[in-house]
């Protein structure tokens, strides 16, 4: 086992299952995460985790390292050390980061009753909780660019969020404002530049808003969800900023005793299943 494998194993051993929203019961040889649990949290195969820890696969990609850092709740310094051990360049401050601090990840794990997701400065989906997937659709099935909220808004307008013309216009202006701000902060981020270029070339309305000096901001908003199994319901949506980072947390909530609250409870039971 090489240094990368030993370090991953040690970090895995120190994470208690209950800290990441997993049941702590059953017999365990160590108090930390099992390999299959880490694989589940990071979106990797168990075999790949085994090969990494045994030193039989010592060149993980940046995406894999980022997923492992998030799943293991690493600090910024530990994440950078992980990159060094894997022979990768430490995350550059000149590029948008998809790193989720441990406290934000705990929020995702523990707020099971509210659909929520976390996005980076370009509005790329990084992580989400099961109720968000049940309500909106499973993002793990959305390839590449389809996980970008702005791109999806233009390219896949037939999703489950129903907007009035006024809501759509306000949403687009706010998103364009966000991208302008992100480009000012990360002018050399190639993925961000490519996203903006593709949106400007592919969608006239985006190009017009991009060249328009109008500025918009996210506000608390009531959205209508058109769900194929539980029907339509209205729910409140808030965008929360994470201090010290560019992350945005999108949280959906329903007032107690409302139809929306009842339908969220039903969705928490059925998850991604289709009712017959």
mmCIF file of C-alpha atoms in Angstrom, residues 116-253:
data_model
loop_
_atom_site.group_PDB
_atom_site.id
_atom_site.type_symbol
_atom_site.label_atom_id
_atom_site.label_comp_id
_atom_site.label_asym_id
_atom_site.label_seq_id
_atom_site.Cartn_x
_atom_site.Cartn_y
_atom_site.Cartn_z
ATOM 1 C CA UNK A 116 -31.943 20.896 -1.563
ATOM 2 C CA UNK A 117 -28.941 20.990 -3.856
ATOM 3 C CA UNK A 118 -25.535 22.679 -3.872
ATOM 4 C CA UNK A 119 -24.143 24.427 -6.957
ATOM 5 C CA UNK A 120 -20.805 26.049 -7.749
ATOM 6 C CA UNK A 121 -20.184 29.564 -9.082
ATOM 7 C CA UNK A 122 -21.202 28.506 -12.605
ATOM 8 C CA UNK A 123 -24.406 26.874 -11.327
ATOM 9 C CA UNK A 124 -23.104 23.376 -11.905
ATOM 10 C CA UNK A 125 -24.838 20.856 -9.638
ATOM 11 C CA UNK A 126 -22.310 19.387 -7.217
ATOM 12 C CA UNK A 127 -24.460 17.442 -4.782
ATOM 13 C CA UNK A 128 -28.061 17.047 -3.674
ATOM 14 C CA UNK A 129 -30.143 15.114 -1.177
ATOM 15 C CA UNK A 130 -32.521 12.225 -1.993
ATOM 16 C CA UNK A 131 -35.660 14.369 -1.648
ATOM 17 C CA UNK A 132 -34.345 16.834 -4.239
ATOM 18 C CA UNK A 133 -33.833 13.936 -6.664
ATOM 19 C CA UNK A 134 -37.320 12.601 -5.900
ATOM 20 C CA UNK A 135 -38.905 16.006 -6.529
ATOM 21 C CA UNK A 136 -36.921 17.284 -9.515
ATOM 22 C CA UNK A 137 -35.581 14.093 -11.084
ATOM 23 C CA UNK A 138 -32.378 12.161 -10.457
ATOM 24 C CA UNK A 139 -29.386 14.357 -11.462
ATOM 25 C CA UNK A 140 -27.096 11.319 -11.410
ATOM 26 C CA UNK A 141 -28.715 10.399 -14.730
ATOM 27 C CA UNK A 142 -27.983 13.804 -16.269
ATOM 28 C CA UNK A 143 -24.722 13.678 -18.253
ATOM 29 C CA UNK A 144 -22.096 16.425 -18.367
ATOM 30 C CA UNK A 145 -23.519 19.821 -19.249
ATOM 31 C CA UNK A 146 -27.041 18.718 -18.323
ATOM 32 C CA UNK A 147 -26.119 19.141 -14.659
ATOM 33 C CA UNK A 148 -25.662 22.865 -15.156
ATOM 34 C CA UNK A 149 -28.800 24.643 -13.927
ATOM 35 C CA UNK A 150 -28.565 27.485 -16.463
ATOM 36 C CA UNK A 151 -27.816 25.215 -19.395
ATOM 37 C CA UNK A 152 -30.643 22.901 -18.397
ATOM 38 C CA UNK A 153 -33.052 25.837 -18.147
ATOM 39 C CA UNK A 154 -32.464 26.654 -21.823
ATOM 40 C CA UNK A 155 -31.785 23.213 -23.279
ATOM 41 C CA UNK A 156 -34.380 21.169 -21.355
ATOM 42 C CA UNK A 157 -37.269 23.560 -20.637
ATOM 43 C CA UNK A 158 -39.784 20.753 -20.135
ATOM 44 C CA UNK A 159 -38.633 19.823 -16.647
ATOM 45 C CA UNK A 160 -40.784 19.705 -13.519
ATOM 46 C CA UNK A 161 -40.416 23.349 -12.442
ATOM 47 C CA UNK A 162 -43.201 25.469 -13.925
ATOM 48 C CA UNK A 163 -42.484 29.204 -14.252
ATOM 49 C CA UNK A 164 -44.673 32.116 -15.220
ATOM 50 C CA UNK A 165 -43.253 34.417 -17.944
ATOM 51 C CA UNK A 166 -42.343 36.951 -15.236
ATOM 52 C CA UNK A 167 -40.580 34.300 -13.122
ATOM 53 C CA UNK A 168 -38.695 33.051 -16.162
ATOM 54 C CA UNK A 169 -37.452 36.529 -17.047
ATOM 55 C CA UNK A 170 -36.367 37.300 -13.458
ATOM 56 C CA UNK A 171 -34.661 33.899 -13.212
ATOM 57 C CA UNK A 172 -32.718 34.417 -16.428
ATOM 58 C CA UNK A 173 -31.590 37.918 -15.494
ATOM 59 C CA UNK A 174 -30.402 36.716 -12.074
ATOM 60 C CA UNK A 175 -28.516 33.793 -13.606
ATOM 61 C CA UNK A 176 -26.833 35.984 -16.235
ATOM 62 C CA UNK A 177 -25.846 38.400 -13.461
ATOM 63 C CA UNK A 178 -24.328 35.499 -11.519
ATOM 64 C CA UNK A 179 -22.314 34.353 -14.551
ATOM 65 C CA UNK A 180 -21.028 37.891 -15.177
ATOM 66 C CA UNK A 181 -19.895 38.057 -11.537
ATOM 67 C CA UNK A 182 -18.244 34.646 -11.761
ATOM 68 C CA UNK A 183 -16.433 35.584 -14.965
ATOM 69 C CA UNK A 184 -15.084 38.706 -13.271
ATOM 70 C CA UNK A 185 -13.751 36.520 -10.415
ATOM 71 C CA UNK A 186 -12.499 33.686 -12.649
ATOM 72 C CA UNK A 187 -11.629 35.277 -16.022
ATOM 73 C CA UNK A 188 -9.324 32.397 -16.983
ATOM 74 C CA UNK A 189 -11.543 29.476 -16.014
ATOM 75 C CA UNK A 190 -11.829 27.528 -19.294
ATOM 76 C CA UNK A 191 -15.012 25.642 -18.364
ATOM 77 C CA UNK A 192 -16.806 28.855 -17.399
ATOM 78 C CA UNK A 193 -15.701 30.610 -20.585
ATOM 79 C CA UNK A 194 -16.846 27.660 -22.698
ATOM 80 C CA UNK A 195 -20.227 27.539 -20.940
ATOM 81 C CA UNK A 196 -20.870 31.229 -21.600
ATOM 82 C CA UNK A 197 -19.729 30.961 -25.225
ATOM 83 C CA UNK A 198 -22.012 27.973 -25.836
ATOM 84 C CA UNK A 199 -25.009 29.696 -24.241
ATOM 85 C CA UNK A 200 -24.441 32.883 -26.228
ATOM 86 C CA UNK A 201 -24.090 30.951 -29.484
ATOM 87 C CA UNK A 202 -27.027 28.633 -28.867
ATOM 88 C CA UNK A 203 -29.690 30.840 -27.298
ATOM 89 C CA UNK A 204 -30.584 34.303 -28.568
ATOM 90 C CA UNK A 205 -32.329 35.303 -25.338
ATOM 91 C CA UNK A 206 -29.227 34.505 -23.305
ATOM 92 C CA UNK A 207 -27.041 36.462 -25.734
ATOM 93 C CA UNK A 208 -29.378 39.469 -25.506
ATOM 94 C CA UNK A 209 -29.418 39.379 -21.707
ATOM 95 C CA UNK A 210 -25.644 38.948 -21.594
ATOM 96 C CA UNK A 211 -25.169 42.158 -23.592
ATOM 97 C CA UNK A 212 -27.840 43.995 -21.570
ATOM 98 C CA UNK A 213 -26.633 45.978 -18.513
ATOM 99 C CA UNK A 214 -29.708 44.927 -16.516
ATOM 100 C CA UNK A 215 -28.790 43.345 -13.168
ATOM 101 C CA UNK A 216 -30.954 40.904 -11.213
ATOM 102 C CA UNK A 217 -30.729 39.069 -7.898
ATOM 103 C CA UNK A 218 -32.193 35.894 -6.456
ATOM 104 C CA UNK A 219 -35.149 36.371 -4.144
ATOM 105 C CA UNK A 220 -37.372 34.063 -2.164
ATOM 106 C CA UNK A 221 -39.851 32.713 -4.653
ATOM 107 C CA UNK A 222 -42.846 30.433 -4.794
ATOM 108 C CA UNK A 223 -42.470 27.789 -7.476
ATOM 109 C CA UNK A 224 -44.863 25.251 -8.919
ATOM 110 C CA UNK A 225 -43.635 21.668 -9.204
ATOM 111 C CA UNK A 226 -45.373 19.430 -11.722
ATOM 112 C CA UNK A 227 -44.500 15.933 -10.518
ATOM 113 C CA UNK A 228 -45.500 12.886 -12.597
ATOM 114 C CA UNK A 229 -46.462 10.803 -9.552
ATOM 115 C CA UNK A 230 -47.865 13.154 -6.895
ATOM 116 C CA UNK A 231 -49.174 15.932 -9.152
ATOM 117 C CA UNK A 232 -48.669 19.694 -8.972
ATOM 118 C CA UNK A 233 -47.928 21.640 -5.819
ATOM 119 C CA UNK A 234 -46.537 25.052 -4.872
ATOM 120 C CA UNK A 235 -43.382 25.283 -2.797
ATOM 121 C CA UNK A 236 -41.071 28.034 -1.564
ATOM 122 C CA UNK A 237 -37.548 28.285 -2.956
ATOM 123 C CA UNK A 238 -34.593 30.136 -1.423
ATOM 124 C CA UNK A 239 -31.010 30.516 -2.626
ATOM 125 C CA UNK A 240 -28.490 30.660 0.227
ATOM 126 C CA UNK A 241 -24.884 31.821 -0.127
ATOM 127 C CA UNK A 242 -22.122 29.979 1.737
ATOM 128 C CA UNK A 243 -19.822 32.445 3.547
ATOM 129 C CA UNK A 244 -16.240 32.273 2.325
ATOM 130 C CA UNK A 245 -17.055 30.430 -0.888
ATOM 131 C CA UNK A 246 -18.960 30.756 -4.154
ATOM 132 C CA UNK A 247 -21.312 27.886 -3.363
ATOM 133 C CA UNK A 248 -25.071 28.321 -3.579
ATOM 134 C CA UNK A 249 -27.491 26.149 -1.654
ATOM 135 C CA UNK A 250 -30.961 25.944 -3.209
ATOM 136 C CA UNK A 251 -33.534 24.918 -0.592
ATOM 137 C CA UNK A 252 -37.211 24.131 -1.124
ATOM 138 C CA UNK A 253 -39.566 24.292 1.854
#
